PDB file of C-alpha atoms in Angstrom:
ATOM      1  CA  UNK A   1       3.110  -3.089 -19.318  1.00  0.00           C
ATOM      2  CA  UNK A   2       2.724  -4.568 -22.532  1.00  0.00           C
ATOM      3  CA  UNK A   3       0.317  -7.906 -21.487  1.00  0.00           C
ATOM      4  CA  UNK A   4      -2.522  -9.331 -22.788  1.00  0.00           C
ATOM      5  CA  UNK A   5      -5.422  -9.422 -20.222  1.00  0.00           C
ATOM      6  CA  UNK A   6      -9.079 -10.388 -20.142  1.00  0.00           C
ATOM      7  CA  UNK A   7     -10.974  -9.375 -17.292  1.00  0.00           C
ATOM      8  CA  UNK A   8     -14.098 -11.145 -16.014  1.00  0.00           C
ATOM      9  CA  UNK A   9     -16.402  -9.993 -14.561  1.00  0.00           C
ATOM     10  CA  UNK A  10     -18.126 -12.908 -12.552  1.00  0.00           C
ATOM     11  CA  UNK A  11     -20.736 -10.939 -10.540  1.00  0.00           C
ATOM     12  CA  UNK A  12     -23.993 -12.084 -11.570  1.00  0.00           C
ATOM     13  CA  UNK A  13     -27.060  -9.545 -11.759  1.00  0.00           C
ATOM     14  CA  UNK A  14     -24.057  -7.274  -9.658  1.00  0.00           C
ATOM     15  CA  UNK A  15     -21.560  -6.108 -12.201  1.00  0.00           C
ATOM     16  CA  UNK A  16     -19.943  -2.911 -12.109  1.00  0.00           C
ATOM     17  CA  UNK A  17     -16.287  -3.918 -13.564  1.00  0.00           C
ATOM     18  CA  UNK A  18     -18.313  -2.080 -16.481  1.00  0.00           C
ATOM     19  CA  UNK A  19     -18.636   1.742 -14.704  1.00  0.00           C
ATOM     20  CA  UNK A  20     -15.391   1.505 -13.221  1.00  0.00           C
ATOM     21  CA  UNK A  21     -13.552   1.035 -16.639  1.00  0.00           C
ATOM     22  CA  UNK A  22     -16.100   3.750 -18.565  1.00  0.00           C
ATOM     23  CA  UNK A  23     -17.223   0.586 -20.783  1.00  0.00           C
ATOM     24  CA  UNK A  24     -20.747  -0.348 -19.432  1.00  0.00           C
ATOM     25  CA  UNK A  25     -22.722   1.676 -23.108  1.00  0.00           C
ATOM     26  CA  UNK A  26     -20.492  -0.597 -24.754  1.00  0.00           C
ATOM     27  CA  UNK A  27     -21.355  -4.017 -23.015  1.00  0.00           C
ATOM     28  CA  UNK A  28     -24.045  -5.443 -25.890  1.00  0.00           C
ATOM     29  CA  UNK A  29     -23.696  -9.347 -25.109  1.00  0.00           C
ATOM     30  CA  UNK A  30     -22.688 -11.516 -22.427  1.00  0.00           C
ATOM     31  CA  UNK A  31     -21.601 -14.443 -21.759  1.00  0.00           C
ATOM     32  CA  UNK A  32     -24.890 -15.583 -21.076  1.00  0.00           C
ATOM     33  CA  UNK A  33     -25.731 -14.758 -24.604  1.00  0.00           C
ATOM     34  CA  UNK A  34     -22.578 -16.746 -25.250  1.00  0.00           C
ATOM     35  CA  UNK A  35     -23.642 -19.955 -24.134  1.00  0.00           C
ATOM     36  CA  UNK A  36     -27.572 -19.369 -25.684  1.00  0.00           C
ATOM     37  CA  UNK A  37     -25.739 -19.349 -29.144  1.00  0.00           C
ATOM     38  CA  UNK A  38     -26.849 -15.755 -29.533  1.00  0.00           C
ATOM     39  CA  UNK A  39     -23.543 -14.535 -30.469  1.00  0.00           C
ATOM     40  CA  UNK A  40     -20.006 -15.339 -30.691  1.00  0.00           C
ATOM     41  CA  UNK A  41     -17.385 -15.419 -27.750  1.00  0.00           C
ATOM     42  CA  UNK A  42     -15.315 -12.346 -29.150  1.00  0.00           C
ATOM     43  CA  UNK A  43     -18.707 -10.635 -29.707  1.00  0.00           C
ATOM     44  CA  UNK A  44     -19.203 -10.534 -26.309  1.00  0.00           C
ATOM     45  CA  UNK A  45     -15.653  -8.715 -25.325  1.00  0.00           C
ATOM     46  CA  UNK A  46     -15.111  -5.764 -25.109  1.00  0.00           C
ATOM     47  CA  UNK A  47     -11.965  -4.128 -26.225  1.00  0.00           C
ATOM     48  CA  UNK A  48     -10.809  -0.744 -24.286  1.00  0.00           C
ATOM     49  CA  UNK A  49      -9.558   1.955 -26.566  1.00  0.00           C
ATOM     50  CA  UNK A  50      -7.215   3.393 -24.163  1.00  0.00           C
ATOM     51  CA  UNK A  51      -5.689  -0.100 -24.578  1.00  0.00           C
ATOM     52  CA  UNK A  52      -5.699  -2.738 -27.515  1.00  0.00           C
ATOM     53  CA  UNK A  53      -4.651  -5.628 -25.298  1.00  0.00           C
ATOM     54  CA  UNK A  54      -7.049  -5.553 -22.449  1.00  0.00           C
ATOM     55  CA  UNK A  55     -10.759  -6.600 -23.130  1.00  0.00           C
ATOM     56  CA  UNK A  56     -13.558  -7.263 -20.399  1.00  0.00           C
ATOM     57  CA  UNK A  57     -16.051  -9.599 -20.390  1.00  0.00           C
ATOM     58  CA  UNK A  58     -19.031  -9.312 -18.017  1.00  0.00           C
ATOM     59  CA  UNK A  59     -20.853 -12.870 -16.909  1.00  0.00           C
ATOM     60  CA  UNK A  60     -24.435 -11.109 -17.401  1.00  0.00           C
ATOM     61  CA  UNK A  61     -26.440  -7.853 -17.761  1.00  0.00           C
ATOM     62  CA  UNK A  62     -27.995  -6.493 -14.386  1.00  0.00           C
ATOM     63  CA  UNK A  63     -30.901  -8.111 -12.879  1.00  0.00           C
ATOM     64  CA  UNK A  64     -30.933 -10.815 -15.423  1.00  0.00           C
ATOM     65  CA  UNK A  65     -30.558 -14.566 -14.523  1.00  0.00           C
ATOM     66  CA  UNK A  66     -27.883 -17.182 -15.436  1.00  0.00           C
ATOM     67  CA  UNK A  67     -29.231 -20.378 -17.583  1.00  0.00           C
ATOM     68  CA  UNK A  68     -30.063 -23.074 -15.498  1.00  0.00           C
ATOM     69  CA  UNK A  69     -27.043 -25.164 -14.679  1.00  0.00           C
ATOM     70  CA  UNK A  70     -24.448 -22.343 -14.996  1.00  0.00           C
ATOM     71  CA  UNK A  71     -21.579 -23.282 -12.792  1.00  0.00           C
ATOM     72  CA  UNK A  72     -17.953 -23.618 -12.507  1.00  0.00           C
ATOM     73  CA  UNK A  73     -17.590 -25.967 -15.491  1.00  0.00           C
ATOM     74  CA  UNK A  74     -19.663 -23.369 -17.464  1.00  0.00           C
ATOM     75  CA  UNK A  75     -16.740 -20.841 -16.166  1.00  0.00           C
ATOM     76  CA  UNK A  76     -13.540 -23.697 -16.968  1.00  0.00           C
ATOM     77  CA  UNK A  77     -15.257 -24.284 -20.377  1.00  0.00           C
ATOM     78  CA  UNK A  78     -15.015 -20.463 -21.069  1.00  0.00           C
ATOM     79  CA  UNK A  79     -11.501 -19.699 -19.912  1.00  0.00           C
ATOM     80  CA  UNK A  80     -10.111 -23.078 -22.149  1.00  0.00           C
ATOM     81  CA  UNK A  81     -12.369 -21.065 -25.230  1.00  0.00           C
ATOM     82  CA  UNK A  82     -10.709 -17.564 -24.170  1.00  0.00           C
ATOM     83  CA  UNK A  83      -7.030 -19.320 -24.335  1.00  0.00           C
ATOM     84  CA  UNK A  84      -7.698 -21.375 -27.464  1.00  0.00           C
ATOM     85  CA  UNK A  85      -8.454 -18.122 -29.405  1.00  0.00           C
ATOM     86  CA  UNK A  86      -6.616 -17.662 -32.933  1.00  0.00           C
ATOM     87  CA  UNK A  87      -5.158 -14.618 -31.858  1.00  0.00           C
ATOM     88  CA  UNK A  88      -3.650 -16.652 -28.748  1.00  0.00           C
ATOM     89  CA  UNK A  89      -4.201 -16.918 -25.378  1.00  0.00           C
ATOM     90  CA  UNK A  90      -4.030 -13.948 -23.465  1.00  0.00           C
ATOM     91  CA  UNK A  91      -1.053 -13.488 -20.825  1.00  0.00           C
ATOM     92  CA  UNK A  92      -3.596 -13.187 -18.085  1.00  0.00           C
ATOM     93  CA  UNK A  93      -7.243 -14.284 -17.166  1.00  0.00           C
ATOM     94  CA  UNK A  94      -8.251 -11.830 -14.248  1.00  0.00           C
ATOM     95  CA  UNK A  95     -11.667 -13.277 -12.772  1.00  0.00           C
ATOM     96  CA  UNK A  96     -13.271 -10.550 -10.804  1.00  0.00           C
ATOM     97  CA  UNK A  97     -15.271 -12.782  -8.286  1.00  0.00           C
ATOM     98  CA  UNK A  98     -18.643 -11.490  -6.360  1.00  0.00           C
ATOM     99  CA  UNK A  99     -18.673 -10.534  -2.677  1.00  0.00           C
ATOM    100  CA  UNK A 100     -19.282 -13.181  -0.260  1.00  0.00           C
ATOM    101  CA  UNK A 101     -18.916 -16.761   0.060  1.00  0.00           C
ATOM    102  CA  UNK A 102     -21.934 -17.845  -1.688  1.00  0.00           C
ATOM    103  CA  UNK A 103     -22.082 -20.104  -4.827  1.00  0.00           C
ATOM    104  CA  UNK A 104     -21.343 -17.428  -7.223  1.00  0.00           C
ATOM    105  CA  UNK A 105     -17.649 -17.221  -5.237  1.00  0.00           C
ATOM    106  CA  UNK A 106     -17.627 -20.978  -5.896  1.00  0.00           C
ATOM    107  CA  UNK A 107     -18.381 -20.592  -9.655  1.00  0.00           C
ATOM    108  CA  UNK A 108     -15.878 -17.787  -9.856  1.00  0.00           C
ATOM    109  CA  UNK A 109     -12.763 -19.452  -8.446  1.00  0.00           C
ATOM    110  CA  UNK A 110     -13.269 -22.888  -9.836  1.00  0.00           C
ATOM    111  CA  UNK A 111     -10.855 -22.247 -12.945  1.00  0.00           C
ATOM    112  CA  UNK A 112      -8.418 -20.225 -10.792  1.00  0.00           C
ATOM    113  CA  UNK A 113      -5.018 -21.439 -10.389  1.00  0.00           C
ATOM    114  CA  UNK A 114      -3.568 -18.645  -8.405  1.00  0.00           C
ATOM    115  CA  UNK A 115      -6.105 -15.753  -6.293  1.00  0.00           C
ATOM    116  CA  UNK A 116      -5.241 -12.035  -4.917  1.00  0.00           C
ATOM    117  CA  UNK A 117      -7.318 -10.813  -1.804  1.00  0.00           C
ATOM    118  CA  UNK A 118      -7.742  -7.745  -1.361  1.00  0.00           C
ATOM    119  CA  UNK A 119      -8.770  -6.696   2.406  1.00  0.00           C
ATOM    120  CA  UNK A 120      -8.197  -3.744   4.898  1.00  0.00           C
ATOM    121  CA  UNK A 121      -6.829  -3.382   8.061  1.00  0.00           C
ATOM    122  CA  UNK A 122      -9.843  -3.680  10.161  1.00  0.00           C
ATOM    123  CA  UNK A 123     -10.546  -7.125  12.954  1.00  0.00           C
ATOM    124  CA  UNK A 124     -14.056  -7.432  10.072  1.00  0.00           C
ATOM    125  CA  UNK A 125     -12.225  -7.313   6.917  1.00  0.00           C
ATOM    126  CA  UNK A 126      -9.533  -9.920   8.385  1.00  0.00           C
ATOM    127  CA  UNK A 127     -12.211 -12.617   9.763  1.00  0.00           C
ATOM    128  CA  UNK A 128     -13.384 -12.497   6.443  1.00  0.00           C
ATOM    129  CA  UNK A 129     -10.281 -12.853   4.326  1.00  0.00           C
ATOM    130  CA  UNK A 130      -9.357 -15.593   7.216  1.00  0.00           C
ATOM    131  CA  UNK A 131     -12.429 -17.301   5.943  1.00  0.00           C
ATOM    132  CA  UNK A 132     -11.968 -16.826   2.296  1.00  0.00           C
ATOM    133  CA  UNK A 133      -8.425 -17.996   2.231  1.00  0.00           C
ATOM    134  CA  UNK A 134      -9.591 -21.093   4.055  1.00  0.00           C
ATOM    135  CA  UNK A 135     -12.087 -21.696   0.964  1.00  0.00           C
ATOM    136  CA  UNK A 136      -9.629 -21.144  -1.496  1.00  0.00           C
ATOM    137  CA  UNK A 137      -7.208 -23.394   0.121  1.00  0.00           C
ATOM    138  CA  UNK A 138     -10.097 -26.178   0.274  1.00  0.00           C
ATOM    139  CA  UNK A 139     -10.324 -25.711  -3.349  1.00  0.00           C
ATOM    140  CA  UNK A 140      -7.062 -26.314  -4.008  1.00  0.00           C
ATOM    141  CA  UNK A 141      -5.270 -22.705  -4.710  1.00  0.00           C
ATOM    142  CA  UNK A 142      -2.421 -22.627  -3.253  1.00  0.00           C
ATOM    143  CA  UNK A 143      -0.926 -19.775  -4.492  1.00  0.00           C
ATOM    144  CA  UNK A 144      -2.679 -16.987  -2.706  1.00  0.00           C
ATOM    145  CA  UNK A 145      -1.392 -13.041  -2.628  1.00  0.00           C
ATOM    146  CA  UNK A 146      -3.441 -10.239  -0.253  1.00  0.00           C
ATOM    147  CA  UNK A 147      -3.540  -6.547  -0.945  1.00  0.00           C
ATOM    148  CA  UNK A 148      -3.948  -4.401   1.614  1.00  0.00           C
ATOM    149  CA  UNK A 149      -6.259  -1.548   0.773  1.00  0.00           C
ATOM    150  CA  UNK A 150      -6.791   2.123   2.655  1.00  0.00           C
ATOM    151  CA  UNK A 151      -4.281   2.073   4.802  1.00  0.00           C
ATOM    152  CA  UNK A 152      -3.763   5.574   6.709  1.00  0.00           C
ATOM    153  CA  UNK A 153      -0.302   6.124   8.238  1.00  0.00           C
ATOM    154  CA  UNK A 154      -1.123   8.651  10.131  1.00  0.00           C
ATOM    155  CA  UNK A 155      -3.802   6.070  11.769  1.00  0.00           C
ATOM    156  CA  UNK A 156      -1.420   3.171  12.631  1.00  0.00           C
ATOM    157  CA  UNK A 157       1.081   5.628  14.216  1.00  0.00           C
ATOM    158  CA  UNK A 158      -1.804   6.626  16.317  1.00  0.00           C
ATOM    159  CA  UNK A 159      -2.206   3.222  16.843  1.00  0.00           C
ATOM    160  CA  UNK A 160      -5.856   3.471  15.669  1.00  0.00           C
ATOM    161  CA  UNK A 161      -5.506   1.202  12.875  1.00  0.00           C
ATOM    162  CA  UNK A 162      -3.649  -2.105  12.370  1.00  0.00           C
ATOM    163  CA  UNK A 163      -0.267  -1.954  10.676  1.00  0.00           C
ATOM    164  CA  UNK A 164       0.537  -3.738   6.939  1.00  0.00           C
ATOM    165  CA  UNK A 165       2.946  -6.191   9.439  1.00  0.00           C
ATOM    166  CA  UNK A 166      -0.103  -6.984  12.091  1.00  0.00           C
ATOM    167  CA  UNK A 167      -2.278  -7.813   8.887  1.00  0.00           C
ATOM    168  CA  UNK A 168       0.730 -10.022   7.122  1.00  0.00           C
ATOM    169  CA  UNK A 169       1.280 -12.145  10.438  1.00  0.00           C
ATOM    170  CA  UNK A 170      -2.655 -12.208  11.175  1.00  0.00           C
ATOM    171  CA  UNK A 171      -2.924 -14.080   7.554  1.00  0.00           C
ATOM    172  CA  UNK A 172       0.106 -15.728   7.123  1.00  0.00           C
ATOM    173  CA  UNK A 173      -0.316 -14.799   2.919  1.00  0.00           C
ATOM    174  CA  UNK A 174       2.411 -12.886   1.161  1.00  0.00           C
ATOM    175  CA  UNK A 175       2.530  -9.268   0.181  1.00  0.00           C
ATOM    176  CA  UNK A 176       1.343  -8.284  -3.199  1.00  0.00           C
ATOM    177  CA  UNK A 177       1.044  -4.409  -2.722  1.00  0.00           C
ATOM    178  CA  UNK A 178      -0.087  -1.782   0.136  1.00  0.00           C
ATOM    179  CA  UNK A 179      -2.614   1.017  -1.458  1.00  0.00           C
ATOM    180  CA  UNK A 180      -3.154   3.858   0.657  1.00  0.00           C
ATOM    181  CA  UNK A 181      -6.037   5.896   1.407  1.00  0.00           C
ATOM    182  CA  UNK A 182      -6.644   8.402  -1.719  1.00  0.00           C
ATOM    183  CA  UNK A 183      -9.654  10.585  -2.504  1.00  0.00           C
ATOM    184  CA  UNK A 184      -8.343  10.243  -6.103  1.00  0.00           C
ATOM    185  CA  UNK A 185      -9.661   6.836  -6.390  1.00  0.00           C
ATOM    186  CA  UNK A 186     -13.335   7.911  -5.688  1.00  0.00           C
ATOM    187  CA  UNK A 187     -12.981  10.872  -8.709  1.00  0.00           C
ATOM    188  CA  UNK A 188     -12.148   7.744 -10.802  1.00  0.00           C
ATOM    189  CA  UNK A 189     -14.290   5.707 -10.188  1.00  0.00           C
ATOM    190  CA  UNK A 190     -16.989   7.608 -10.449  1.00  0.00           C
ATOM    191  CA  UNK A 191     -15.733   9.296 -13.766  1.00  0.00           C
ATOM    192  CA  UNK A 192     -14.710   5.614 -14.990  1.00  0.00           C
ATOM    193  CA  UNK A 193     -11.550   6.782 -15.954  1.00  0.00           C
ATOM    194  CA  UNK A 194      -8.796   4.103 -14.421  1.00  0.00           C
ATOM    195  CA  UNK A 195      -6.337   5.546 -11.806  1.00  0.00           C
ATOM    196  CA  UNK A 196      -3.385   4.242 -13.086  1.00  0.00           C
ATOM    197  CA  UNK A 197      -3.971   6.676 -16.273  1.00  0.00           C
ATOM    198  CA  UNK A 198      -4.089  10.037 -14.033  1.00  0.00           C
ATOM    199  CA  UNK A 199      -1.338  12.623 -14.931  1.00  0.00           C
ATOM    200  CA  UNK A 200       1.037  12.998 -12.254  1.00  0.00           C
ATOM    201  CA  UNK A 201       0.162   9.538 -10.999  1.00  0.00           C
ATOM    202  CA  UNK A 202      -0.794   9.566  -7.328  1.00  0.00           C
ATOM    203  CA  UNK A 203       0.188   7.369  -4.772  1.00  0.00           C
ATOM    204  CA  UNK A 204      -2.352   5.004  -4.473  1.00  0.00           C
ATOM    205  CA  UNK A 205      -1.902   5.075  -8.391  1.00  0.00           C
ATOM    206  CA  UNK A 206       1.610   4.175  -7.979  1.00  0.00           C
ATOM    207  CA  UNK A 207       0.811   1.457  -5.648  1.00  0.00           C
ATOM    208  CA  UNK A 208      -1.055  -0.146  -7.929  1.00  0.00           C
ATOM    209  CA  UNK A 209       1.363  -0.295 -10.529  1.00  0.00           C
ATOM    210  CA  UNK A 210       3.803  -1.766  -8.013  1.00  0.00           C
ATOM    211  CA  UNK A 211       1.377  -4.559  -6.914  1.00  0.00           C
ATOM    212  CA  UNK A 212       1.023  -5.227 -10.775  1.00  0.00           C
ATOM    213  CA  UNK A 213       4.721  -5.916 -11.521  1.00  0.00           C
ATOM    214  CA  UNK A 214       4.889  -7.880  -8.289  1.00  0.00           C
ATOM    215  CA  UNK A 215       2.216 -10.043  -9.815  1.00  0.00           C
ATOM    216  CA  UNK A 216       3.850 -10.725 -12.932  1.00  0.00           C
ATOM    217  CA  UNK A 217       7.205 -11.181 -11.406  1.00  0.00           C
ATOM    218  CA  UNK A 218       5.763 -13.317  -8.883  1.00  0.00           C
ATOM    219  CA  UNK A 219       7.339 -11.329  -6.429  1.00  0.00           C
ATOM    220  CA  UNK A 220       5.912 -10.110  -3.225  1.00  0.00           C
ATOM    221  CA  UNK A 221       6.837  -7.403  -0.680  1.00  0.00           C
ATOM    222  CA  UNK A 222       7.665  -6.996   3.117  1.00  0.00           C
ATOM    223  CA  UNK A 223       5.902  -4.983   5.635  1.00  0.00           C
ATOM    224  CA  UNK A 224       8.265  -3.336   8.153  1.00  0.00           C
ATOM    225  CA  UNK A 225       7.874  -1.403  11.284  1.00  0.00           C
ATOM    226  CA  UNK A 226       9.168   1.626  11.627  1.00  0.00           C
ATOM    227  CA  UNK A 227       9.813   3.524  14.655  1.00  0.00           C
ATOM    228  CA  UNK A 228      10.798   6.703  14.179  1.00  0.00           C
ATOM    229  CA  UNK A 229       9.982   8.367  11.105  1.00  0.00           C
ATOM    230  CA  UNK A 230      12.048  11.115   9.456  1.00  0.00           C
ATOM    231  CA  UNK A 231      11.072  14.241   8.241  1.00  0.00           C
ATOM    232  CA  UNK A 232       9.829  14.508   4.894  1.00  0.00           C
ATOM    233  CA  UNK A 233       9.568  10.214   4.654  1.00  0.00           C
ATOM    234  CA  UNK A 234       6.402   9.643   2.207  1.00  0.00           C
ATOM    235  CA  UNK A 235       3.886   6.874   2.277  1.00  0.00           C
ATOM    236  CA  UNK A 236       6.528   4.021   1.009  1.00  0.00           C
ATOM    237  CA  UNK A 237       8.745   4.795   3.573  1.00  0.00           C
ATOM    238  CA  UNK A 238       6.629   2.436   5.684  1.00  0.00           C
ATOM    239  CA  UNK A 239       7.593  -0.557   3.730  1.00  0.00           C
ATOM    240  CA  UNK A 240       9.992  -2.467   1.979  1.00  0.00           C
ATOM    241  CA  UNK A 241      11.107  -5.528  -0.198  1.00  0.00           C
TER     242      UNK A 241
END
């Protein structure tokens, strides 16, 4: 797509942002090192090969522990250093925060301006994004997108799973992408190699892409029911906008 990005990883002793990008032998510093003075900022990010404008910077190494007083101003003062750069700010800051609602979620969105949550269609995974949005909200963002991830069509036909519309009016947040269920995504993963990248893309592949030009076009989608589906309809079929 062309963008600049930076992607944090903010989970603390936690991180895997590393093995799912196929970067973690090349993660030597931190930014825990960072603010130690033990190296530079653009020591500690890492550039991917596969592209020369996204670079990933992880908050620590695994099972170490975070200076005393590391917080969200720790994490404001490092985004204003990672947009006052002399090769420019980059076009977007992704944060990748830790799971819960803990302080380390705290310290992760405390610089965010805008947040996408990702949950699936399941009465658990809603309570919780309920919850989360109600924190983020409290710390004043606003501007607040949800993904919907692993949805099975065949499933909410059945009517054993909630549809993308149920989820949308449960939350009350606007549509930034539907990913469906995909086996793919596990063979990534766990050869590191991004989806997006696989030749012919799959679906939940495509998805993705789709929920990343909704995000830079500020744009967001529609869930639809559909009652009768047509022979031959694929996965998008189910939705619209």
């Amino acid at each position: 797509m062309g963008f600049s990005v930076v992607a944090i990883d903010a989970d603390v002793g936690l991180r895997n942002l590393d093995l799912l990008l196929g970067l973690e032998n090349r993660v030597n510093y931190t930014v825990v090192e960072v603010l130690n003075g033990d190296c530079r900022l653009d020591q500690a990010l890492v550039r991917d090969k596969r592209w020369s404008n996204f670079e990933l910077l992880c908050i620590s190494k695994p099972r170490s522990k975070l200076p005393i007083g590391f917080g969200g101003k720790a994490l404001v003062w490092l985004v204003d250093a990672l947009k006052a750069r002399e090769e420019g700010s980059p076009d977007f800051i992704l944060i990748d925060c830790p799971a819960g609602i803990d302080a380390g979620f705290i310290t992760a969105i405390t610089p965010a301006n805008e947040a996408v949550l990702v949950t699936t269609p399941d009465i658990t995974s809603l309570r919780d994004a309920d919850r989360v949005t109600g924190l983020l909200e409290c710390d004043g963002i606003r501007d607040i997108k949800m993904i919907v991830n692993r949805v099975r069509t065949d499933m909410i036909k059945g009517e054993d799973m909630m549809s993308v519309l149920d989820v949308q009016e449960m939350l009350g947040l606007a549509l930034l992408g539907v990913i469906p269920e995909d086996s793919e995504v596990i063979r990534s993963t766990n050869r590191g190699y991004p989806l997006v990248l696989n030749k012919p893309p799959t679906l939940a592949g495509l998805a993705f892409e789709q929920a990343a030009w909704r995000l830079v076009e500020q744009d967001s989608m529609k869930a639809v029911m559909v009652e009768e589906e047509p022979k031959k309809r694929g996965f998008f079929s189910f939705f619209g906008g």
